[in-house]
Coordinates of C-alpha atoms in Angstrom, one line a residue:
Chain A
M30 CA 38.2 56.8 146.7
S31 CA 37.2 59.7 148.8
Q32 CA 33.5 60.5 148.8
K33 CA 34.0 63.8 150.4
T34 CA 35.6 66.1 147.8
R35 CA 33.8 68.8 145.9
T36 CA 31.9 70.4 148.7
G37 CA 31.3 73.3 146.4
H38 CA 34.8 74.9 146.7
D39 CA 38.3 73.9 145.7
P40 CA 40.0 71.6 148.2
K41 CA 42.8 73.3 150.0
V42 CA 46.2 72.1 149.1
L43 CA 49.3 72.4 151.4
V44 CA 52.6 72.1 149.7
Y45 CA 55.3 71.0 152.1
Q46 CA 59.0 71.0 151.0
S47 CA 62.3 71.5 152.7
Q48 CA 63.3 74.1 150.1
H49 CA 61.5 76.5 147.9
P50 CA 57.9 75.3 148.4
E51 CA 56.9 78.5 146.6
K52 CA 58.5 77.2 143.4
F53 CA 56.1 74.2 143.5
A54 CA 53.2 76.6 144.1
T55 CA 54.1 78.7 141.1
V56 CA 54.3 75.6 138.9
L57 CA 51.0 74.3 140.3
A58 CA 49.3 77.6 139.5
E59 CA 50.5 77.3 135.9
L60 CA 49.1 73.7 135.9
G61 CA 45.7 74.9 137.0
V62 CA 45.7 73.7 140.6
P63 CA 43.9 76.4 142.8
N64 CA 43.9 77.1 146.5
V65 CA 47.5 76.2 147.3
T66 CA 49.3 77.2 150.4
T67 CA 52.9 76.4 151.3
A68 CA 55.0 75.4 154.3
R69 CA 58.7 74.9 154.7
S70 CA 60.0 72.0 156.7
T71 CA 62.8 74.1 158.1
D72 CA 60.3 76.6 159.6
D73 CA 59.3 75.9 163.1
V74 CA 55.8 77.3 162.7
E75 CA 53.1 74.8 162.2
P76 CA 50.7 76.0 159.5
D77 CA 46.9 76.2 159.9
L78 CA 45.9 72.6 159.2
S79 CA 42.2 73.0 160.0
D80 CA 40.9 73.0 156.5
V81 CA 43.7 71.3 154.5
E82 CA 42.2 68.5 152.4
I83 CA 45.3 67.6 150.3
M84 CA 49.0 67.6 151.2
F85 CA 51.9 67.4 148.6
G86 CA 55.3 67.0 149.9
W87 CA 58.2 65.1 151.3
N88 CA 58.8 63.8 154.9
I89 CA 55.7 65.5 156.1
P90 CA 55.5 65.0 159.9
V91 CA 53.1 62.2 160.6
E92 CA 51.6 64.2 163.5
W93 CA 50.5 66.9 161.0
L94 CA 48.5 64.2 159.1
R95 CA 46.6 63.5 162.3
K96 CA 46.1 67.1 163.1
A97 CA 44.4 67.9 159.8
P98 CA 40.8 66.9 160.4
R99 CA 39.7 67.4 156.7
L100 CA 42.8 65.7 155.2
R101 CA 41.8 63.1 152.6
W102 CA 44.9 62.6 150.4
V103 CA 48.6 63.0 150.7
Q104 CA 50.8 63.0 147.6
W105 CA 54.4 62.1 148.6
S106 CA 56.9 63.8 146.3
G107 CA 59.2 60.8 146.2
A108 CA 59.0 57.1 145.3
G109 CA 59.7 55.7 148.8
V110 CA 57.0 56.2 151.5
D111 CA 58.7 54.2 154.3
S112 CA 59.0 57.2 156.6
V113 CA 55.2 57.5 156.7
V114 CA 54.0 53.9 156.2
L115 CA 56.2 52.6 159.0
K116 CA 54.1 54.8 161.3
R117 CA 50.9 53.6 159.7
D118 CA 49.2 53.0 163.0
Q119 CA 49.4 56.8 163.6
L120 CA 47.7 57.6 160.3
P121 CA 44.1 58.8 160.1
P122 CA 41.8 56.1 158.7
D123 CA 40.6 56.5 155.1
L124 CA 43.6 58.6 154.1
Q125 CA 44.7 58.1 150.6
L126 CA 48.5 58.1 150.3
T127 CA 50.2 58.3 146.8
R128 CA 53.8 58.2 145.8
I129 CA 55.5 59.2 142.6
V130 CA 55.9 56.3 140.2
H131 CA 57.9 56.0 137.0
Q132 CA 59.7 59.3 137.2
F133 CA 62.8 58.0 138.9
S134 CA 63.4 55.0 136.8
A135 CA 65.7 56.6 134.2
P136 CA 68.0 58.6 136.5
M137 CA 68.3 55.7 139.0
A138 CA 69.0 53.1 136.4
E139 CA 71.6 55.4 134.8
Y140 CA 73.1 55.9 138.2
V141 CA 73.4 52.1 138.6
F142 CA 75.2 51.6 135.3
T143 CA 77.4 54.7 135.7
Y144 CA 78.9 53.4 138.9
L145 CA 78.8 49.7 138.0
L146 CA 80.8 50.3 134.8
Y147 CA 83.1 52.7 136.7
V148 CA 83.9 49.8 139.1
V149 CA 84.0 46.9 136.7
K150 CA 86.1 48.8 134.1
D151 CA 88.4 50.1 136.8
V152 CA 88.2 53.7 135.5
R153 CA 90.0 54.8 138.7
R154 CA 93.1 52.8 137.6
Q155 CA 93.0 54.4 134.1
Q156 CA 92.5 57.9 135.5
K157 CA 95.6 57.4 137.7
A158 CA 97.6 56.2 134.7
Q159 CA 96.5 59.3 132.9
E160 CA 97.6 61.5 135.8
Q161 CA 101.0 59.9 135.5
K162 CA 101.0 60.0 131.7
R163 CA 101.5 56.2 131.6
W164 CA 100.5 54.3 128.5
D165 CA 99.6 51.0 130.2
P166 CA 96.8 49.0 128.6
F167 CA 95.0 46.4 130.7
R168 CA 92.2 44.1 130.0
A169 CA 89.0 45.3 131.7
P170 CA 86.3 42.8 132.5
L171 CA 83.0 42.8 130.6
L172 CA 79.6 43.4 131.9
A173 CA 78.4 41.1 129.1
G174 CA 77.9 37.6 130.5
K175 CA 77.9 38.7 134.1
H176 CA 74.9 37.8 136.3
I177 CA 72.9 40.6 137.7
G178 CA 70.2 40.2 140.3
V179 CA 67.6 42.9 140.8
A180 CA 65.7 42.9 144.1
G181 CA 62.5 44.8 143.6
L182 CA 60.9 44.8 140.1
G183 CA 58.8 47.9 140.2
S184 CA 59.4 50.7 137.7
I185 CA 63.0 51.3 138.9
G186 CA 64.0 47.7 139.0
S187 CA 62.4 47.0 135.6
E188 CA 64.4 49.8 134.1
V189 CA 67.6 48.4 135.6
V190 CA 66.6 45.0 134.0
R191 CA 66.0 46.7 130.7
K192 CA 69.4 48.3 130.6
A193 CA 71.1 45.0 131.8
R194 CA 69.6 43.3 128.8
A195 CA 71.3 45.9 126.5
F196 CA 74.6 44.9 128.2
D197 CA 73.9 41.2 127.6
M198 CA 73.9 40.3 131.2
H199 CA 72.1 37.3 132.8
V200 CA 69.3 38.7 134.8
S201 CA 67.6 37.3 137.9
G202 CA 64.9 39.1 139.9
L203 CA 63.4 38.9 143.4
S204 CA 60.1 40.4 144.4
A205 CA 57.4 39.7 147.0
T206 CA 54.5 40.0 144.5
G207 CA 55.9 38.3 141.4
R208 CA 55.0 41.4 139.4
N209 CA 57.2 41.7 136.3
H210 CA 58.6 38.2 136.8
H211 CA 58.4 37.8 133.0
L212 CA 61.2 40.4 132.6
V213 CA 63.9 38.3 134.2
D214 CA 65.4 34.9 133.4
V215 CA 64.8 33.5 136.8
H216 CA 62.4 34.9 139.5
Y217 CA 62.6 34.4 143.2
G218 CA 60.1 35.1 145.9
A219 CA 60.7 37.0 149.2
D220 CA 61.6 33.8 151.0
E221 CA 64.3 32.8 148.5
W222 CA 67.0 35.3 149.2
L223 CA 69.8 32.8 149.7
K224 CA 69.1 31.0 146.4
F225 CA 68.6 34.3 144.6
V226 CA 72.0 35.8 145.6
E227 CA 74.1 32.6 145.3
P228 CA 75.1 32.9 141.6
L229 CA 75.2 36.7 141.3
D230 CA 78.1 38.9 140.2
V231 CA 76.0 42.0 140.9
L232 CA 73.2 42.5 143.4
V233 CA 71.1 45.7 142.9
L234 CA 68.6 46.7 145.6
T235 CA 65.6 48.8 144.5
L236 CA 63.2 47.5 147.1
P237 CA 60.9 49.7 149.3
L238 CA 61.8 49.7 153.0
T239 CA 59.1 47.8 154.9
E240 CA 59.0 45.8 158.2
Q241 CA 59.8 42.8 156.0
T242 CA 62.7 44.3 154.1
R243 CA 64.5 46.0 156.9
H244 CA 68.0 44.5 157.1
V245 CA 66.9 41.8 154.7
V246 CA 70.5 42.0 153.3
N247 CA 72.4 40.8 156.3
A248 CA 75.2 38.4 157.2
R249 CA 73.3 35.3 156.1
V250 CA 72.7 36.8 152.6
F251 CA 76.3 38.1 152.3
D252 CA 77.6 34.7 153.3
A253 CA 75.5 33.0 150.6
M254 CA 77.0 35.3 147.9
K255 CA 79.9 34.3 145.9
N256 CA 83.2 35.9 146.4
H257 CA 83.9 39.3 145.0
A258 CA 80.3 40.2 144.1
I259 CA 79.3 43.8 143.8
I260 CA 76.4 45.3 145.7
V261 CA 74.4 48.4 144.6
N262 CA 71.8 50.0 146.8
V263 CA 69.5 52.7 145.4
G264 CA 66.5 51.6 147.5
R265 CA 66.8 52.5 151.2
G266 CA 69.8 52.3 153.4
A267 CA 68.2 50.1 156.0
L268 CA 67.6 47.3 153.5
I269 CA 71.3 46.4 154.3
R270 CA 72.6 45.8 157.8
E271 CA 75.6 48.0 157.4
A272 CA 77.3 46.4 160.5
D273 CA 77.4 43.1 158.5
L274 CA 78.5 44.7 155.2
I275 CA 81.4 46.7 156.5
P276 CA 83.7 43.9 157.7
R277 CA 83.1 41.9 154.5
L278 CA 84.0 44.9 152.4
A279 CA 87.1 45.5 154.5
A280 CA 88.1 41.8 154.0
G281 CA 87.5 41.9 150.2
R282 CA 84.8 39.2 150.6
I283 CA 82.5 41.7 148.8
Q284 CA 84.3 43.3 145.9
A285 CA 82.6 46.7 146.1
A286 CA 79.6 48.4 147.4
I287 CA 77.9 51.3 145.5
L288 CA 75.7 53.0 148.0
D289 CA 73.4 56.0 147.4
V290 CA 71.4 55.4 150.6
F291 CA 72.4 54.6 154.2
E292 CA 70.9 53.6 157.5
R293 CA 71.6 57.1 158.7
E294 CA 71.5 60.1 156.3
P295 CA 73.5 62.2 155.9
L296 CA 76.1 59.4 156.3
P297 CA 77.8 60.2 159.6
V298 CA 81.4 61.4 159.2
D299 CA 82.7 58.6 161.4
S300 CA 81.2 55.8 159.2
P301 CA 83.9 53.6 157.7
L302 CA 81.9 53.6 154.5
W303 CA 83.3 57.0 153.6
T304 CA 86.9 55.7 153.5
L305 CA 86.8 52.0 152.5
H306 CA 88.6 51.9 149.2
N307 CA 85.9 49.7 147.6
V308 CA 82.9 51.7 148.7
Y309 CA 81.4 54.3 146.4
V310 CA 79.3 56.7 148.4
S311 CA 76.8 59.2 146.9
P312 CA 74.4 61.4 148.9
H313 CA 71.0 59.9 148.1
M314 CA 70.9 61.6 144.7
S315 CA 70.3 58.8 142.2
G316 CA 66.7 59.7 141.9
P317 CA 66.5 63.4 142.1
S318 CA 63.0 64.9 142.3
E319 CA 62.3 67.8 140.0
V320 CA 59.9 70.5 140.8
R321 CA 58.2 70.6 137.5
R322 CA 58.0 66.8 136.9
T323 CA 56.7 66.0 140.4
S324 CA 54.3 68.9 140.2
E325 CA 53.0 67.6 136.9
F326 CA 52.5 64.2 138.5
F327 CA 50.6 65.9 141.4
A328 CA 48.5 68.0 139.0
E329 CA 47.5 64.9 137.0
N330 CA 46.5 63.2 140.3
Y331 CA 44.7 66.3 141.5
Q332 CA 42.4 66.3 138.4
R333 CA 41.7 62.6 139.1
Y334 CA 41.0 63.4 142.7
V335 CA 38.4 66.1 142.0
R336 CA 36.8 63.9 139.4
H337 CA 36.7 61.0 141.9
E338 CA 38.9 58.8 139.7
P339 CA 41.5 56.3 141.0
L340 CA 44.8 58.0 141.9
L341 CA 48.1 57.1 140.4
G342 CA 50.8 55.6 142.6
L343 CA 48.3 54.7 145.4
V344 CA 50.1 53.1 148.3
D345 CA 48.7 50.0 150.0
V346 CA 49.5 51.1 153.6
T347 CA 49.2 47.5 154.9
R348 CA 51.7 46.3 152.3
Q349 CA 53.8 49.4 153.1
Y350 CA 54.4 50.4 149.5
Chain B
M22 CA 88.6 33.0 96.5
S23 CA 92.0 31.4 96.1
Q24 CA 92.2 28.7 93.5
K25 CA 95.6 27.5 94.6
T26 CA 95.1 25.9 98.0
R27 CA 95.1 22.2 98.7
T28 CA 98.2 21.2 96.8
G29 CA 98.1 17.9 98.6
H30 CA 99.5 19.1 101.9
D31 CA 98.3 21.4 104.6
P32 CA 99.0 25.1 103.9
K33 CA 101.8 26.6 106.0
V34 CA 100.5 29.1 108.6
L35 CA 102.7 31.8 110.1
V36 CA 101.5 33.4 113.3
Y37 CA 103.0 36.8 113.9
Q38 CA 102.3 38.6 117.2
S39 CA 104.2 41.1 119.3
Q40 CA 103.8 38.9 122.4
H41 CA 103.4 35.2 123.0
P42 CA 102.9 33.9 119.5
E43 CA 103.3 30.4 120.9
K44 CA 100.1 30.9 122.9
F45 CA 98.2 31.3 119.6
A46 CA 100.0 28.3 118.2
T47 CA 98.9 26.2 121.2
V48 CA 95.3 27.3 120.9
L49 CA 95.4 26.7 117.1
A50 CA 96.6 23.2 117.6
E51 CA 93.7 22.5 119.9
L52 CA 91.4 23.9 117.3
G53 CA 92.8 21.5 114.7
V54 CA 94.9 24.0 112.6
P55 CA 98.0 22.1 111.4
N56 CA 101.4 23.3 110.1
V57 CA 101.7 26.4 112.2
T58 CA 105.0 28.3 112.7
T59 CA 105.4 31.5 114.7
A60 CA 107.3 34.8 114.6
R61 CA 107.5 37.6 117.2
S62 CA 107.4 41.1 116.0
T63 CA 110.1 42.1 118.5
D64 CA 112.6 39.6 117.1
D65 CA 114.9 41.0 114.4
V66 CA 115.2 37.8 112.5
E67 CA 113.0 37.5 109.5
P68 CA 111.4 34.0 109.3
D69 CA 111.5 31.7 106.3
L70 CA 108.7 33.1 104.2
S71 CA 109.3 31.0 101.1
D72 CA 106.5 28.5 101.7
V73 CA 104.1 30.5 103.9
E74 CA 100.6 30.4 102.4
I75 CA 98.7 32.0 105.3
M76 CA 99.6 34.7 107.9
F77 CA 97.7 35.4 111.1
G78 CA 98.8 38.4 113.0
W79 CA 98.8 42.1 113.8
N80 CA 100.9 44.8 112.2
I81 CA 102.7 42.3 110.0
P82 CA 105.3 44.3 108.0
V83 CA 104.0 44.9 104.5
E84 CA 107.3 44.0 103.0
W85 CA 106.9 40.5 104.4
L86 CA 103.7 40.1 102.5
R87 CA 105.6 40.9 99.3
K88 CA 108.4 38.5 100.1
A89 CA 106.2 35.5 100.6
P90 CA 105.7 34.1 97.1
R91 CA 103.1 31.5 98.1
L92 CA 101.1 33.9 100.4
R93 CA 97.4 33.8 99.5
W94 CA 95.6 34.9 102.7
V95 CA 96.3 37.2 105.6
Q96 CA 94.1 37.2 108.7
W97 CA 94.6 40.4 110.7
S98 CA 94.0 39.8 114.4
G99 CA 92.2 43.1 114.9
A100 CA 89.3 45.0 113.5
G101 CA 91.1 47.9 111.8
V102 CA 93.4 47.1 108.8
D103 CA 94.5 50.7 108.0
S104 CA 98.2 50.0 108.6
V105 CA 98.1 47.5 105.7
V106 CA 95.4 48.9 103.3
L107 CA 96.9 52.4 103.3
K108 CA 99.9 50.7 101.7
R109 CA 97.7 48.7 99.3
D110 CA 99.8 49.6 96.2
Q111 CA 102.6 47.5 97.8
L112 CA 100.4 44.4 98.4
P113 CA 100.8 41.3 96.1
P114 CA 97.8 40.9 93.7
D115 CA 95.1 38.4 94.5
L116 CA 95.9 38.4 98.3
Q117 CA 92.9 37.9 100.5
L118 CA 92.9 40.1 103.6
T119 CA 90.5 39.5 106.4
R120 CA 89.9 41.3 109.6
I121 CA 88.2 40.2 112.9
V122 CA 84.5 41.3 112.9
H123 CA 81.9 41.3 115.7
Q124 CA 84.3 40.3 118.5
F125 CA 85.1 43.9 119.6
S126 CA 81.6 45.3 119.6
A127 CA 80.7 44.4 123.2
P128 CA 83.9 45.7 124.9
M129 CA 84.1 48.8 122.8
A130 CA 80.4 49.8 123.3
E131 CA 80.9 49.1 127.1
Y132 CA 83.9 51.4 127.0
V133 CA 81.9 54.1 125.3
F134 CA 79.1 54.1 127.9
T135 CA 81.5 53.7 130.8
Y136 CA 83.3 56.9 130.1
L137 CA 80.3 58.7 128.7
L138 CA 78.4 58.1 131.9
Y139 CA 81.5 58.9 133.9
V140 CA 81.7 62.4 132.3
V141 CA 77.9 63.1 132.1
K142 CA 77.2 62.1 135.6
D143 CA 80.3 63.9 136.9
V144 CA 81.5 60.9 138.9
R145 CA 84.8 62.7 139.5
R146 CA 83.0 65.4 141.4
Q147 CA 81.2 62.8 143.6
Q148 CA 84.5 60.9 144.2
K149 CA 86.1 64.1 145.4
A150 CA 83.1 64.8 147.7
Q151 CA 83.5 61.3 149.1
E152 CA 87.3 61.9 149.7
Q153 CA 86.3 64.9 151.7
K154 CA 83.4 63.1 153.4
R155 CA 81.0 65.8 152.1
W156 CA 77.3 65.0 151.8
D157 CA 76.6 67.3 148.9
P158 CA 73.9 66.1 146.5
F159 CA 73.8 67.6 143.0
R160 CA 71.6 67.0 140.1
A161 CA 73.4 65.0 137.4
P162 CA 72.3 65.3 133.8
L163 CA 70.6 62.4 132.1
L164 CA 71.7 60.5 129.1
A165 CA 68.0 60.0 128.3
G166 CA 66.9 62.5 125.8
K167 CA 70.4 63.5 124.7
H168 CA 71.3 63.2 121.0
I169 CA 74.1 60.8 120.1
G170 CA 75.6 60.5 116.7
V171 CA 77.5 57.4 115.7
A172 CA 79.9 57.7 112.8
G173 CA 80.5 54.3 111.4
L174 CA 77.6 51.7 111.6
G175 CA 79.5 48.5 111.4
S176 CA 79.4 45.9 114.1
I177 CA 80.9 48.3 116.7
G178 CA 78.8 51.3 115.8
S179 CA 75.7 49.2 115.7
E180 CA 76.3 48.0 119.2
V181 CA 76.8 51.6 120.4
V182 CA 73.4 52.4 118.8
R183 CA 71.8 49.4 120.5
K184 CA 73.0 50.5 124.0
A185 CA 72.1 54.1 123.2
R186 CA 68.5 52.9 122.6
A187 CA 68.4 51.4 126.1
F188 CA 69.4 54.8 127.5
D189 CA 66.5 56.4 125.5
M190 CA 68.8 58.6 123.5
H191 CA 68.1 60.2 120.1
V192 CA 70.3 58.4 117.7
S193 CA 71.8 59.6 114.4
G194 CA 74.3 57.8 112.2
L195 CA 76.7 58.5 109.5
S196 CA 78.3 56.0 107.1
A197 CA 79.6 55.9 103.6
T198 CA 77.6 52.8 102.5
G199 CA 74.3 53.4 104.2
R200 CA 74.6 49.9 105.8
N201 CA 72.5 49.6 108.9
H202 CA 70.8 53.0 108.3
H203 CA 67.6 51.4 109.6
L204 CA 69.1 51.3 113.1
V205 CA 69.2 55.1 113.5
D206 CA 66.6 57.8 113.6
V207 CA 68.4 59.9 110.9
H208 CA 71.1 58.7 108.6
Y209 CA 73.7 60.8 106.9
G210 CA 76.1 60.1 104.1
A211 CA 79.9 60.7 104.1
D212 CA 79.4 64.1 102.5
E213 CA 77.0 65.3 105.2
W214 CA 79.3 65.7 108.2
L215 CA 78.3 69.3 109.0
K216 CA 74.6 68.5 109.0
F217 CA 75.2 65.3 110.9
V218 CA 77.1 66.9 113.8
E219 CA 75.1 70.1 114.2
P220 CA 72.5 68.8 116.7
L221 CA 74.6 66.3 118.6
D222 CA 75.3 66.2 122.3
V223 CA 77.6 63.3 121.8
L224 CA 79.7 62.3 118.8
V225 CA 81.1 58.7 118.7
L226 CA 83.6 57.7 116.1
T227 CA 83.8 54.0 115.2
L228 CA 85.0 54.6 111.6
P229 CA 87.8 52.8 109.9
L230 CA 90.8 54.9 108.9
T231 CA 91.0 55.4 105.2
E232 CA 92.2 58.0 102.9
Q233 CA 88.7 59.5 103.0
T234 CA 88.4 59.5 106.7
R235 CA 91.8 60.8 107.7
H236 CA 91.2 64.0 109.6
V237 CA 87.6 64.0 108.7
V238 CA 86.8 65.5 112.1
N239 CA 88.6 68.8 111.8
A240 CA 88.1 72.5 112.5
R241 CA 85.1 72.7 110.1
V242 CA 83.3 69.8 111.8
F243 CA 84.1 71.1 115.3
D244 CA 82.9 74.5 114.4
A245 CA 79.6 73.1 113.1
M246 CA 79.0 71.3 116.5
K247 CA 77.0 72.9 119.2
N248 CA 78.6 74.2 122.3
H249 CA 79.7 71.7 125.0
A250 CA 79.3 68.5 122.9
I251 CA 81.2 65.5 123.9
I252 CA 83.4 63.5 121.5
V253 CA 84.3 59.8 121.9
N254 CA 86.9 58.2 119.6
V255 CA 87.3 54.5 119.6
G256 CA 88.1 54.2 115.9
R257 CA 91.5 55.5 114.9
G258 CA 93.3 58.5 116.2
A259 CA 93.9 60.1 112.8
L260 CA 90.1 60.4 112.2
I261 CA 90.5 63.5 114.3
R262 CA 92.8 66.4 113.5
E263 CA 94.2 66.7 117.1
A264 CA 95.7 70.1 116.4
D265 CA 92.1 71.4 115.7
L266 CA 90.6 69.6 118.7
I267 CA 93.1 70.6 121.4
P268 CA 92.4 74.4 121.4
R269 CA 88.7 73.8 121.4
L270 CA 89.0 71.6 124.4
A271 CA 91.2 74.1 126.2
A272 CA 88.6 76.8 125.5
G273 CA 85.7 74.6 126.7
R274 CA 84.1 74.9 123.2
I275 CA 84.0 71.1 123.3
Q276 CA 82.9 69.9 126.7
A277 CA 85.0 66.7 126.8
A278 CA 86.9 64.3 124.7
I279 CA 87.0 60.6 125.5
L280 CA 89.9 59.2 123.5
D281 CA 91.1 55.6 123.3
V282 CA 93.1 56.2 120.1
F283 CA 95.5 58.9 119.0
E284 CA 97.4 60.2 115.9
R285 CA 100.6 58.8 117.5
E286 CA 100.5 55.8 119.8
P287 CA 101.7 55.6 122.5
L288 CA 100.5 59.1 123.1
P289 CA 103.6 61.2 123.4
V290 CA 104.3 62.5 126.9
D291 CA 104.3 66.1 125.7
S292 CA 100.8 65.9 124.2
P293 CA 98.5 68.4 125.9
L294 CA 95.8 65.7 125.7
W295 CA 97.3 64.0 128.8
T296 CA 96.7 67.0 131.0
L297 CA 93.7 68.8 129.8
H298 CA 91.1 68.5 132.5
N299 CA 88.3 67.6 130.1
V300 CA 90.2 64.8 128.2
Y301 CA 89.9 61.2 129.2
V302 CA 92.8 59.3 127.8
S303 CA 93.0 55.5 127.6
P304 CA 95.8 53.4 125.9
H305 CA 94.0 51.9 122.9
M306 CA 92.4 49.3 125.0
S307 CA 88.7 49.6 124.4
G308 CA 88.7 46.6 122.0
P309 CA 91.2 44.1 123.5
S310 CA 92.0 41.1 121.3
E311 CA 91.9 37.8 123.2
V312 CA 94.1 34.9 122.1
R313 CA 91.4 32.3 122.3
R314 CA 88.6 34.3 120.7
T315 CA 90.7 35.6 117.8
S316 CA 92.2 32.2 117.3
E317 CA 88.7 30.8 117.1
F318 CA 87.8 33.3 114.5
F319 CA 91.0 32.4 112.5
A320 CA 90.3 28.6 112.9
E321 CA 86.8 29.1 111.5
N322 CA 88.1 31.0 108.6
Y323 CA 90.9 28.4 108.1
Q324 CA 88.3 25.7 107.6
R325 CA 86.5 28.0 105.1
Y326 CA 89.8 28.6 103.3
V327 CA 90.7 24.9 102.9
R328 CA 87.1 24.2 101.7
H329 CA 87.3 27.1 99.2
E330 CA 84.4 28.9 100.9
P331 CA 84.1 32.7 101.3
L332 CA 86.1 34.0 104.2
L333 CA 84.6 36.0 107.0
G334 CA 85.6 39.6 107.5
L335 CA 87.0 39.9 104.0
V336 CA 88.4 43.4 103.4
D337 CA 87.8 45.3 100.2
V338 CA 91.3 46.7 99.7
T339 CA 90.1 49.3 97.3
R340 CA 87.4 50.5 99.8
Q341 CA 90.1 50.2 102.5
Y342 CA 88.0 48.3 105.1

């Protein structure tokens, strides 16, 4: 915890967002957070950083963190902090970095089951039949009894597991720490990917992107999977080596990929992922951040900060999440 | 219970199905059910009914039931028995009628959430964006926090409720008997439709079709619902008065209708339900009956029958389900 707050005045807060930072400022004022200034990521002008003690935002340039001599705490307004922790050698020492936790679990788990059911139930086939006014019943597979594996058992992965239970799926999990291992039928460690994926019908990625997880889902992992498994990625694009995934989707070795995140975002127009018939692309929207809810998270943490209490969502920069 | 079985020989069983009755016969032989004959609904020839004691099938003509003097038990191979109980004055006295229970809960509840999520999350919009290679995030509504009302709290409705809980929805229920009222936050009786539907975001129908429930969802009920609610019908088509539903869908008063069952099936090609943009039509396939599983249900009941034990899924013909 910082020892340096409360120098007699309110710490200066910089809100940094790509769009409408003033909306955050308005909500923060309502929530009793004083001394707030704003910057927009699309502006070229660098704000005065000399007396900023707290930053609240998304994809804040790492060089700004270094240029703010009084900076003590950065609240990221998202769940994944890879863009900053992967440059952790450039961060000032003693900086507290926090991320949003718990807020994205519900929308992201809903996203997973929306598209998983869409694929498994072949809604596309039925919608085509309706377009053609064809009364043509077919037997759709069940989620019940299928085996889902959730890589990453934080708040998002845990919520995916919870919903999978309501669909009577078999549930495996993989995580580096073993946290929440009690939620799954079988738990695997970070060195057990091949054993983990072997029996799965559905693999869901909710992992953070770290040096250890970059391209962790690669040719070796795909080749250990059974035929016609489905992959869902709501974590980070670079968890998957797309160059290994694409030919296996084209060949039908992987039944389908449901991808909300990509190695490059926005997904380049020449990526084959856009057009493969068994790929379901969405534009990194499964866990939308809301001005009010993320501001509430920040305001709660702000009160903890000024009272010298432990912050919520504190990132272990060495662990990278 | 029948007092007249076990006359020294195995009771004669007639399997009546529209397709492949011999497949049922093969499975029943494996399951140890003797003395099985078959008939196909598409054949014009009426089988010898003189010594049939048990029938197992779907949409068996009611006149056959009257023409079989030794008939004691009919196992319907579906969950809904409206086509026979609505002609109950034509049934022989002392006939036991059973329906399949529990087997359809999982697929039907999966169907409900497949299409409900498809509509709420606007998957169609995202699929169109993908077709056009457009990276265009939008904020999709959540199921969490929405209010779902389930009319009919038998095995199917109960499973819908269970899954709704995993999506953190508010859950109301309506049923005539009050059975399973403890599963829902608020329970309504059969005379409380208007109060029941008033706060709902989503209305799901899993009711049996009886004289009391025919057209129970009509103009009065629609007009009591709030704007832009979603209706899902997996019960029977005639629960809804389609003539009242169609103009309200066309006007957007009802946000969407997810319909697996219709007043007339197959849905006539000139029905506006096929083409309304906010109607999701499927061909009565949410609860597919499987040869093996329904045969297992019958074989279990057959053993109960010959041992003079109470049958599973016994229909109260007066109650009509």
